[in-house]
């Protein structure tokens, strides 16, 4: 998938399938930042990434809204660290909770609301922008 490629998905299932395909481009240490409003499909796409990497079912993946981090670790695959930072106050809170170590660990990070820690994120993050295009339609832009 080249830079600035834009895809349209026409259902929740298609966004999961997109995430599964996208997971093939990831390796331990990859950091994926997902941008987009509430309901844009960030968590849905991460369900696909987690399934692609670990084999876990999409229903086992839920947003860590109150805890900031869910870890999906299965044998014989790298762990996936799923962050939802919607409720984070600032980067200092993230650092104070000791969460920074996961950004530099041997897993794959998927981060919703990474805007909250922009100042401490490494440069080489992969960035996906999701947008609402209609009730069942979402655009996904790799930027
Ligand atoms: P976010 O994490 O960005 O807030 P979610 O993935 O939690 O978004 O929610 C997306 C919602 O939109 C879900 O209720 C899902 O069923 C619905 N939806 C409808 N069409 C799509 C689509 N094409 N891709 C992803 N989600 C979709
Ligand atoms: Mg979400």
Short mmCIF file of C-alpha atoms and ligand atoms in Angstrom, two decimals:
data_model
loop_
_atom_site.label_atom_id
_atom_site.label_comp_id
_atom_site.label_asym_id
_atom_site.label_seq_id
_atom_site.Cartn_x
_atom_site.Cartn_y
_atom_site.Cartn_z
CA UNK A 1 0.00 0.00 0.00
CA UNK A 2 1.73 3.18 -1.16
CA UNK A 3 1.71 6.50 0.62
CA UNK A 4 -1.46 8.56 0.32
CA UNK A 5 -3.40 5.60 -1.03
CA UNK A 6 -7.08 5.96 -0.28
CA UNK A 7 -9.48 3.05 0.11
CA UNK A 8 -13.21 2.96 0.71
CA UNK A 9 -14.86 0.27 2.81
CA UNK A 10 -18.59 -0.34 2.54
CA UNK A 11 -19.13 -2.22 5.82
CA UNK A 12 -17.76 -3.00 9.26
CA UNK A 13 -16.60 -6.38 7.89
CA UNK A 14 -14.71 -4.74 5.02
CA UNK A 15 -12.82 -2.53 7.47
CA UNK A 16 -11.84 -5.61 9.48
CA UNK A 17 -10.65 -7.26 6.26
CA UNK A 18 -8.64 -4.13 5.45
CA UNK A 19 -7.00 -4.36 8.88
CA UNK A 20 -6.11 -8.01 8.31
CA UNK A 21 -4.45 -7.19 4.99
CA UNK A 22 -2.68 -4.17 6.46
CA UNK A 23 -1.33 -6.37 9.26
CA UNK A 24 0.87 -8.16 6.72
CA UNK A 25 2.93 -4.97 6.37
CA UNK A 26 3.62 -4.80 10.11
CA UNK A 27 6.50 -6.20 12.09
CA UNK A 28 7.61 -6.10 15.73
CA UNK A 29 8.27 -2.47 16.62
CA UNK A 30 5.76 -1.04 14.12
CA UNK A 31 3.61 1.79 15.48
CA UNK A 32 0.29 2.47 13.75
CA UNK A 33 -1.48 5.75 14.58
CA UNK A 34 -5.17 5.86 13.66
CA UNK A 35 -6.78 9.27 13.16
CA UNK A 36 -10.46 10.08 12.81
CA UNK A 37 -13.52 11.10 14.78
CA UNK A 38 -15.52 8.91 17.13
CA UNK A 39 -17.26 6.27 15.02
CA UNK A 40 -14.82 6.60 12.11
CA UNK A 41 -13.79 2.94 12.48
CA UNK A 42 -10.44 3.09 14.27
CA UNK A 43 -11.26 0.31 16.73
CA UNK A 44 -12.81 -1.76 13.93
CA UNK A 45 -9.66 -1.55 11.84
CA UNK A 46 -7.58 -2.57 14.87
CA UNK A 47 -9.82 -5.64 15.30
CA UNK A 48 -8.62 -6.67 11.84
CA UNK A 49 -4.97 -5.98 12.66
CA UNK A 50 -5.22 -8.02 15.87
CA UNK A 51 -6.89 -10.90 14.01
CA UNK A 52 -4.23 -10.75 11.29
CA UNK A 53 -1.35 -10.78 13.76
CA UNK A 54 -2.61 -13.00 16.60
CA UNK A 55 -5.61 -14.90 15.19
CA UNK A 56 -7.90 -13.57 17.94
CA UNK A 57 -11.53 -12.99 16.94
CA UNK A 58 -12.75 -9.41 16.42
CA UNK A 59 -15.24 -9.77 19.30
CA UNK A 60 -12.28 -10.28 21.66
CA UNK A 61 -10.92 -6.83 20.81
CA UNK A 62 -12.51 -3.87 22.58
CA UNK A 63 -11.35 -0.33 23.07
CA UNK A 64 -9.33 0.30 26.25
CA UNK A 65 -11.07 3.62 26.80
CA UNK A 66 -10.67 3.70 30.58
CA UNK A 67 -7.42 1.77 30.96
CA UNK A 68 -5.64 3.26 27.90
CA UNK A 69 -4.04 -0.10 26.95
CA UNK A 70 -5.11 -3.63 26.06
CA UNK A 71 -2.44 -6.22 25.31
CA UNK A 72 -3.26 -9.02 22.87
CA UNK A 73 -0.59 -11.65 23.26
CA UNK A 74 -0.86 -15.11 21.75
CA UNK A 75 1.89 -17.66 21.41
CA UNK A 76 3.89 -17.60 18.17
CA UNK A 77 3.00 -14.03 17.22
CA UNK A 78 4.25 -10.64 18.37
CA UNK A 79 1.95 -8.99 20.93
CA UNK A 80 -0.33 -6.18 19.81
CA UNK A 81 -0.52 -3.17 22.14
CA UNK A 82 -3.83 -1.37 21.58
CA UNK A 83 -3.99 2.14 23.00
CA UNK A 84 -7.05 4.39 23.19
CA UNK A 85 -5.89 7.72 24.58
CA UNK A 86 -9.18 9.61 24.21
CA UNK A 87 -9.35 10.26 27.94
CA UNK A 88 -5.63 10.92 28.47
CA UNK A 89 -4.93 14.38 29.84
CA UNK A 90 -1.43 14.96 28.48
CA UNK A 91 1.84 13.20 27.57
CA UNK A 92 3.04 13.50 31.17
CA UNK A 93 0.21 11.24 32.32
CA UNK A 94 1.25 8.66 29.68
CA UNK A 95 4.86 8.80 30.86
CA UNK A 96 3.82 8.69 34.52
CA UNK A 97 1.90 5.47 33.93
CA UNK A 98 5.01 3.87 32.42
CA UNK A 99 3.29 3.31 29.06
CA UNK A 100 6.17 4.70 26.99
CA UNK A 101 8.10 1.43 27.25
CA UNK A 102 5.50 -0.27 25.01
CA UNK A 103 6.35 2.12 22.15
CA UNK A 104 9.87 0.72 22.09
CA UNK A 105 9.09 -2.91 22.88
CA UNK A 106 9.01 -5.87 20.51
CA UNK A 107 5.29 -5.67 19.78
CA UNK A 108 3.02 -3.88 17.33
CA UNK A 109 1.43 -0.70 18.69
CA UNK A 110 -1.96 0.49 17.43
CA UNK A 111 -2.86 3.90 18.86
CA UNK A 112 -6.23 5.68 18.81
CA UNK A 113 -6.05 9.40 19.69
CA UNK A 114 -2.26 9.45 19.36
CA UNK A 115 -2.65 13.23 19.00
CA UNK A 116 -2.51 13.24 22.82
CA UNK A 117 1.12 12.02 22.81
CA UNK A 118 2.28 13.61 19.56
CA UNK A 119 5.27 15.25 21.27
CA UNK A 120 6.73 11.94 22.48
CA UNK A 121 5.97 9.68 19.50
CA UNK A 122 8.84 8.46 17.31
CA UNK A 123 9.02 9.91 13.78
CA UNK A 124 8.59 6.65 11.91
CA UNK A 125 4.97 5.89 12.85
CA UNK A 126 2.56 4.61 10.20
CA UNK A 127 -0.48 6.86 9.93
CA UNK A 128 -4.01 5.91 8.88
CA UNK A 129 -6.74 8.56 8.59
CA UNK A 130 -10.31 7.27 8.74
CA UNK A 131 -13.30 9.34 7.71
CA UNK A 132 -17.06 8.86 7.80
CA UNK A 133 -18.40 8.88 4.24
CA UNK A 134 -21.93 7.57 4.91
CA UNK A 135 -23.76 5.22 7.32
CA UNK A 136 -21.77 2.14 6.19
CA UNK A 137 -18.99 3.81 4.23
CA UNK A 138 -15.58 4.87 5.51
CA UNK A 139 -12.48 6.13 3.74
CA UNK A 140 -9.04 5.02 4.89
CA UNK A 141 -6.03 7.04 3.82
CA UNK A 142 -2.47 5.93 4.42
CA UNK A 143 -0.44 9.08 4.94
P1 LIG B 1 -13.84 4.55 16.48
O1 LIG B 1 -12.92 3.61 17.18
O2 LIG B 1 -13.18 5.35 15.38
O3 LIG B 1 -14.59 5.44 17.43
P2 LIG B 1 -15.46 2.20 15.96
O4 LIG B 1 -14.65 1.27 15.13
O5 LIG B 1 -15.57 1.92 17.42
O6 LIG B 1 -14.96 3.69 15.70
O7 LIG B 1 -16.95 2.27 15.44
C1 LIG B 1 -17.29 2.34 14.09
C2 LIG B 1 -18.80 2.15 14.00
O8 LIG B 1 -19.23 2.38 12.68
C3 LIG B 1 -19.24 0.75 14.38
O9 LIG B 1 -20.47 0.84 15.05
C4 LIG B 1 -19.43 0.09 13.02
O10 LIG B 1 -20.40 -0.94 13.03
C5 LIG B 1 -19.89 1.24 12.16
N1 LIG B 1 -19.52 1.12 10.76
C6 LIG B 1 -20.36 1.25 9.72
N2 LIG B 1 -19.72 1.14 8.56
C7 LIG B 1 -18.43 0.93 8.85
C8 LIG B 1 -17.28 0.73 8.04
N3 LIG B 1 -17.29 0.76 6.69
N4 LIG B 1 -16.11 0.53 8.71
C9 LIG B 1 -16.07 0.54 10.04
N5 LIG B 1 -17.12 0.73 10.85
C10 LIG B 1 -18.30 0.92 10.26
MG1 LIG B 2 -12.31 3.51 19.19
#
